[in-house]
CSV table of C-alpha atoms and ligand atoms in Angstrom, one decimal:
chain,number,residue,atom,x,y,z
A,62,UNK,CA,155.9,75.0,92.1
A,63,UNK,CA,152.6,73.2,91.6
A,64,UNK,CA,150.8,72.1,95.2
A,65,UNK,CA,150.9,68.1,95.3
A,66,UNK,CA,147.7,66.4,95.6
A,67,UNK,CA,146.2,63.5,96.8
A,68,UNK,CA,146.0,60.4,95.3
A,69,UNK,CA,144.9,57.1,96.5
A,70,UNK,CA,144.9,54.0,94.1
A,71,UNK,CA,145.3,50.2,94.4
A,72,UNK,CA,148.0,49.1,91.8
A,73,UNK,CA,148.1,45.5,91.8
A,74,UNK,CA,146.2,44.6,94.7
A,75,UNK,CA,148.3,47.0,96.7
A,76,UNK,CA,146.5,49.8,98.4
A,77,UNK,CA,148.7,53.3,97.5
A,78,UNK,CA,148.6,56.7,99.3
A,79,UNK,CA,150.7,59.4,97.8
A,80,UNK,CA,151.2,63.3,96.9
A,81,UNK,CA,151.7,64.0,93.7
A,82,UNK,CA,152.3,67.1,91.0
A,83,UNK,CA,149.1,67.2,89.5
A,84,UNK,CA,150.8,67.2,86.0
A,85,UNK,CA,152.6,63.8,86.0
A,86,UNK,CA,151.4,61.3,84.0
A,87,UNK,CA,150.0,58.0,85.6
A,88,UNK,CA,153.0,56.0,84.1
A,89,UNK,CA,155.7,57.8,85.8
A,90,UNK,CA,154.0,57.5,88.9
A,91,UNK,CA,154.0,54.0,88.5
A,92,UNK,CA,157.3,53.9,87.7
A,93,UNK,CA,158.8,56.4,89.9
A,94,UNK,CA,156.2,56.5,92.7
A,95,UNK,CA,155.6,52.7,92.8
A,96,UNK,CA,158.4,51.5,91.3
A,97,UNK,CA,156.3,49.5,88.8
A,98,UNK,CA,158.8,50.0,86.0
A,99,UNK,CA,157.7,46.8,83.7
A,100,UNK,CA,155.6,49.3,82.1
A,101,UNK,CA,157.8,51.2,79.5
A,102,UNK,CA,157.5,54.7,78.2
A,103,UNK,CA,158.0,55.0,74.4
A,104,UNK,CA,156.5,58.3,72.7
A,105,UNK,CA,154.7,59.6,75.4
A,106,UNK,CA,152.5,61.1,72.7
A,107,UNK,CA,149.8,57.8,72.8
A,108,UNK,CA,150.7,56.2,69.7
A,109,UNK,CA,152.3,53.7,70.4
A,110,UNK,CA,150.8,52.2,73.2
A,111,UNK,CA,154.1,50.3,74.8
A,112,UNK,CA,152.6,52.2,78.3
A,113,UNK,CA,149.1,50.1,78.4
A,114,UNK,CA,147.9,49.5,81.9
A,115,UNK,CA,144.6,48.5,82.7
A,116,UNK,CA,142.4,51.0,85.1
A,117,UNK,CA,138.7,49.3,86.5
A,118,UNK,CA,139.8,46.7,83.8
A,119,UNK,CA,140.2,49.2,80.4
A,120,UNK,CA,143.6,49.1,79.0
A,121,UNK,CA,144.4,53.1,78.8
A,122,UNK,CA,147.9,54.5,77.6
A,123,UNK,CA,149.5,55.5,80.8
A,124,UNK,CA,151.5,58.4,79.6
A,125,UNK,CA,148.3,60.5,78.7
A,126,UNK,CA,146.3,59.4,81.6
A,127,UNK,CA,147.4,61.9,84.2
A,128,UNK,CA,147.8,60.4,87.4
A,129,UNK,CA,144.9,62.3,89.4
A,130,UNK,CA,142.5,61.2,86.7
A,131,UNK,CA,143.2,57.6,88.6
A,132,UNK,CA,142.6,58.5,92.0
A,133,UNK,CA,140.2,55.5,93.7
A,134,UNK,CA,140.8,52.9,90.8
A,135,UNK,CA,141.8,50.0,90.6
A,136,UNK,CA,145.2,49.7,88.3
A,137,UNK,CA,147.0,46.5,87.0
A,138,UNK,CA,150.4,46.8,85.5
A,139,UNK,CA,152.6,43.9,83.5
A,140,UNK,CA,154.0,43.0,87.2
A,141,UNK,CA,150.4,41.2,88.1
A,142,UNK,CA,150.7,38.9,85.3
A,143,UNK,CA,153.1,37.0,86.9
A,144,UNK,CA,152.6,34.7,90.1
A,145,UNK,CA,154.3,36.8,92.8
A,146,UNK,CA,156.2,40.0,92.6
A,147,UNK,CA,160.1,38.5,92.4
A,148,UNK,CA,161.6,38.7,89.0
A,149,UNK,CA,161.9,34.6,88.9
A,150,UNK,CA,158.2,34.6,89.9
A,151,UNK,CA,156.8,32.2,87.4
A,152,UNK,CA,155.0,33.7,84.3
A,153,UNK,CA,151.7,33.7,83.9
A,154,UNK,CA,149.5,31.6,81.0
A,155,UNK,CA,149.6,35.0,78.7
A,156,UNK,CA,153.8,36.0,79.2
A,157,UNK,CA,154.3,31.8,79.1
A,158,UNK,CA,152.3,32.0,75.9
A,159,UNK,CA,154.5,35.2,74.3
A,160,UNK,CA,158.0,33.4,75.6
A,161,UNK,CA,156.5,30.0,73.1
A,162,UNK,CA,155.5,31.8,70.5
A,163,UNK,CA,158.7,34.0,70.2
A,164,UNK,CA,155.9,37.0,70.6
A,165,UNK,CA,158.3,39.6,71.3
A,166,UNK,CA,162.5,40.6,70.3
A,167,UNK,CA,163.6,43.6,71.7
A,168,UNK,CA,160.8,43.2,74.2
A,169,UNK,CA,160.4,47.0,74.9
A,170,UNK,CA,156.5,47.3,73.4
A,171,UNK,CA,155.7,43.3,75.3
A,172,UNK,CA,154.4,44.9,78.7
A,173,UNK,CA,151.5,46.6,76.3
A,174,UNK,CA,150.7,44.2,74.3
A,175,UNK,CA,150.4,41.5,77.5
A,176,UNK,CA,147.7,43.8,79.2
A,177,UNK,CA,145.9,44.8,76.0
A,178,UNK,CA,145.4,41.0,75.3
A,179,UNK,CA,145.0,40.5,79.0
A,180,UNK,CA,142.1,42.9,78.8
A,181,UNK,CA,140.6,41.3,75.7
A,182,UNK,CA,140.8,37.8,77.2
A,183,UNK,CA,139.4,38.8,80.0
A,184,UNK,CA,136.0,40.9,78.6
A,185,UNK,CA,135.7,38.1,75.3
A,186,UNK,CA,137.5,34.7,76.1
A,187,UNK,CA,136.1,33.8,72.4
A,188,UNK,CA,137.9,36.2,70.5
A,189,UNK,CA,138.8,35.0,67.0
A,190,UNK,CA,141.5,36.0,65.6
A,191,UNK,CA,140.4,38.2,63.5
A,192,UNK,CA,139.4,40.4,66.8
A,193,UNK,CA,142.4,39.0,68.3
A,194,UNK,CA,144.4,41.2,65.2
A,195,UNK,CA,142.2,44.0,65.3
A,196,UNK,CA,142.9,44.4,69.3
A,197,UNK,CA,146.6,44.1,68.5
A,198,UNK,CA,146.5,46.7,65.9
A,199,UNK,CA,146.2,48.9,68.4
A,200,UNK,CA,149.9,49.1,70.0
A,201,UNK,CA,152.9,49.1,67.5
A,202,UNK,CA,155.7,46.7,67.4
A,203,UNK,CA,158.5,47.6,65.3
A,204,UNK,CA,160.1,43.9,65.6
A,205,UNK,CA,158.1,41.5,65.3
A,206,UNK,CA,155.6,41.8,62.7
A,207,UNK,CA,152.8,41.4,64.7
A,208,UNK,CA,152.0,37.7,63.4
A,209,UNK,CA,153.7,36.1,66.9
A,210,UNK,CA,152.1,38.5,68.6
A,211,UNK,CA,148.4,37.4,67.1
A,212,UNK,CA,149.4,33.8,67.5
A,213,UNK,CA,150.7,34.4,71.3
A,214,UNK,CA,147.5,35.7,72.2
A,215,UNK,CA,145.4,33.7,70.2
A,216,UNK,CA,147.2,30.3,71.6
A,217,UNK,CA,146.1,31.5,75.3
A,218,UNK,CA,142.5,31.8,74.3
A,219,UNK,CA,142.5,28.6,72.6
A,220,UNK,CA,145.2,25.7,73.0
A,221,UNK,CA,144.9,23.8,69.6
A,222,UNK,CA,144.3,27.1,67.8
A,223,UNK,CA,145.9,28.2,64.4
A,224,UNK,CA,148.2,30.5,66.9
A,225,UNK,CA,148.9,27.1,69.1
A,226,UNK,CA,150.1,25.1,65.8
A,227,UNK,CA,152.4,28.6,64.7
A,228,UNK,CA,155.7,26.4,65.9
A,229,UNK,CA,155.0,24.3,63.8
A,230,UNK,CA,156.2,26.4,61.1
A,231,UNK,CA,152.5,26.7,59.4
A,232,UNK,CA,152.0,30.5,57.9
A,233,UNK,CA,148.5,31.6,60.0
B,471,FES,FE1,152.3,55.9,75.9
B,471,FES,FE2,153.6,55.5,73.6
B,471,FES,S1,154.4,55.7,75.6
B,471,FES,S2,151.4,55.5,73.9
B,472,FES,FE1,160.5,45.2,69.7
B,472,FES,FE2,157.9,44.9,69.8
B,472,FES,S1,159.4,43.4,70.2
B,472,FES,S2,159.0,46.7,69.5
């Protein structure tokens, strides 16, 4: 059996101690450790990027970080977004943005794509949409098509976009 070790992180604001197996992945100790399971686990091969979690601010796929490599960050998971930690917490601008936009179906790649545009908003508030797409292209969907997503994420940057005027029913 492997020797546990150290491990201190802030995820969400919240200042974490543990022990853990030096081989685990960062997203199960979120999930199992912290209990932060709004981040989902798809291939656990970094494709498809459903695990996104922002350490110091850089969206990273949490299933090949291992969970040493973030010992003294600072990690944000899907579960900040909102305005307090209860399920009927209200959403914040970006998840309010998705629910308009119809940004997500099945819902299982949404806490990804949330902190990868979270991230982007954050680092360029002026994104176009062109970045916007680029940026997106970087997690899969398999329901969506990616166009809700786009105009989701484009709408939070810029109320009056092309993305805000998507429920209209205008092709982008
Ligand atoms: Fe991490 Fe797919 S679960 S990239
Ligand atoms: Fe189903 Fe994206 S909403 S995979």
């Amino acid at each position: 059996m492997t020797t546990p070790i150290p491990l201190e992180l802030s995820a969400n604001g919240a200042a974490h101690t543990l022990a853990v197996d030096p081989r685990r992945s960062l997203a199960d100790v979120l999930r199992r450790d912290l209990g932060l399971t709004g981040t989902t686990v798809g291939c656990e091969t970094g494709v498809c990027g459903s695990c996104t979690v922002l350490v110091d601010g850089e969206p990273v796929r949490s299933c090949l970080m291992l969970a040493a490599q973030a010992d003294g960050t600072a990690v944000e998971t899907v579960e900040s977004l909102a305005a307090g930690p209860h399920p009927d917490s209200e959403l914040g601008p970006l998840q309010r943005s998705f629910k308009e936009h119809f940004a997500l179906q099945c819902g299982f790649c949404t806490p990804g794509f949330l902190m990868l545009g979270t991230a982007l908003l954050r680092k360029e508030p002026d994104a176009d949409r062109a970045r916007i797409t680029e940026c997106a292209a970087a997690n899969l969907c398999r329901c969506t098509g990616y166009e809700a997503i786009v105009d989701a994420i484009e709408a939070a940057a810029r109320p009056g976009s092309p993305g805000a005027d998507a429920m209209s029913g205008e092709d982008a």
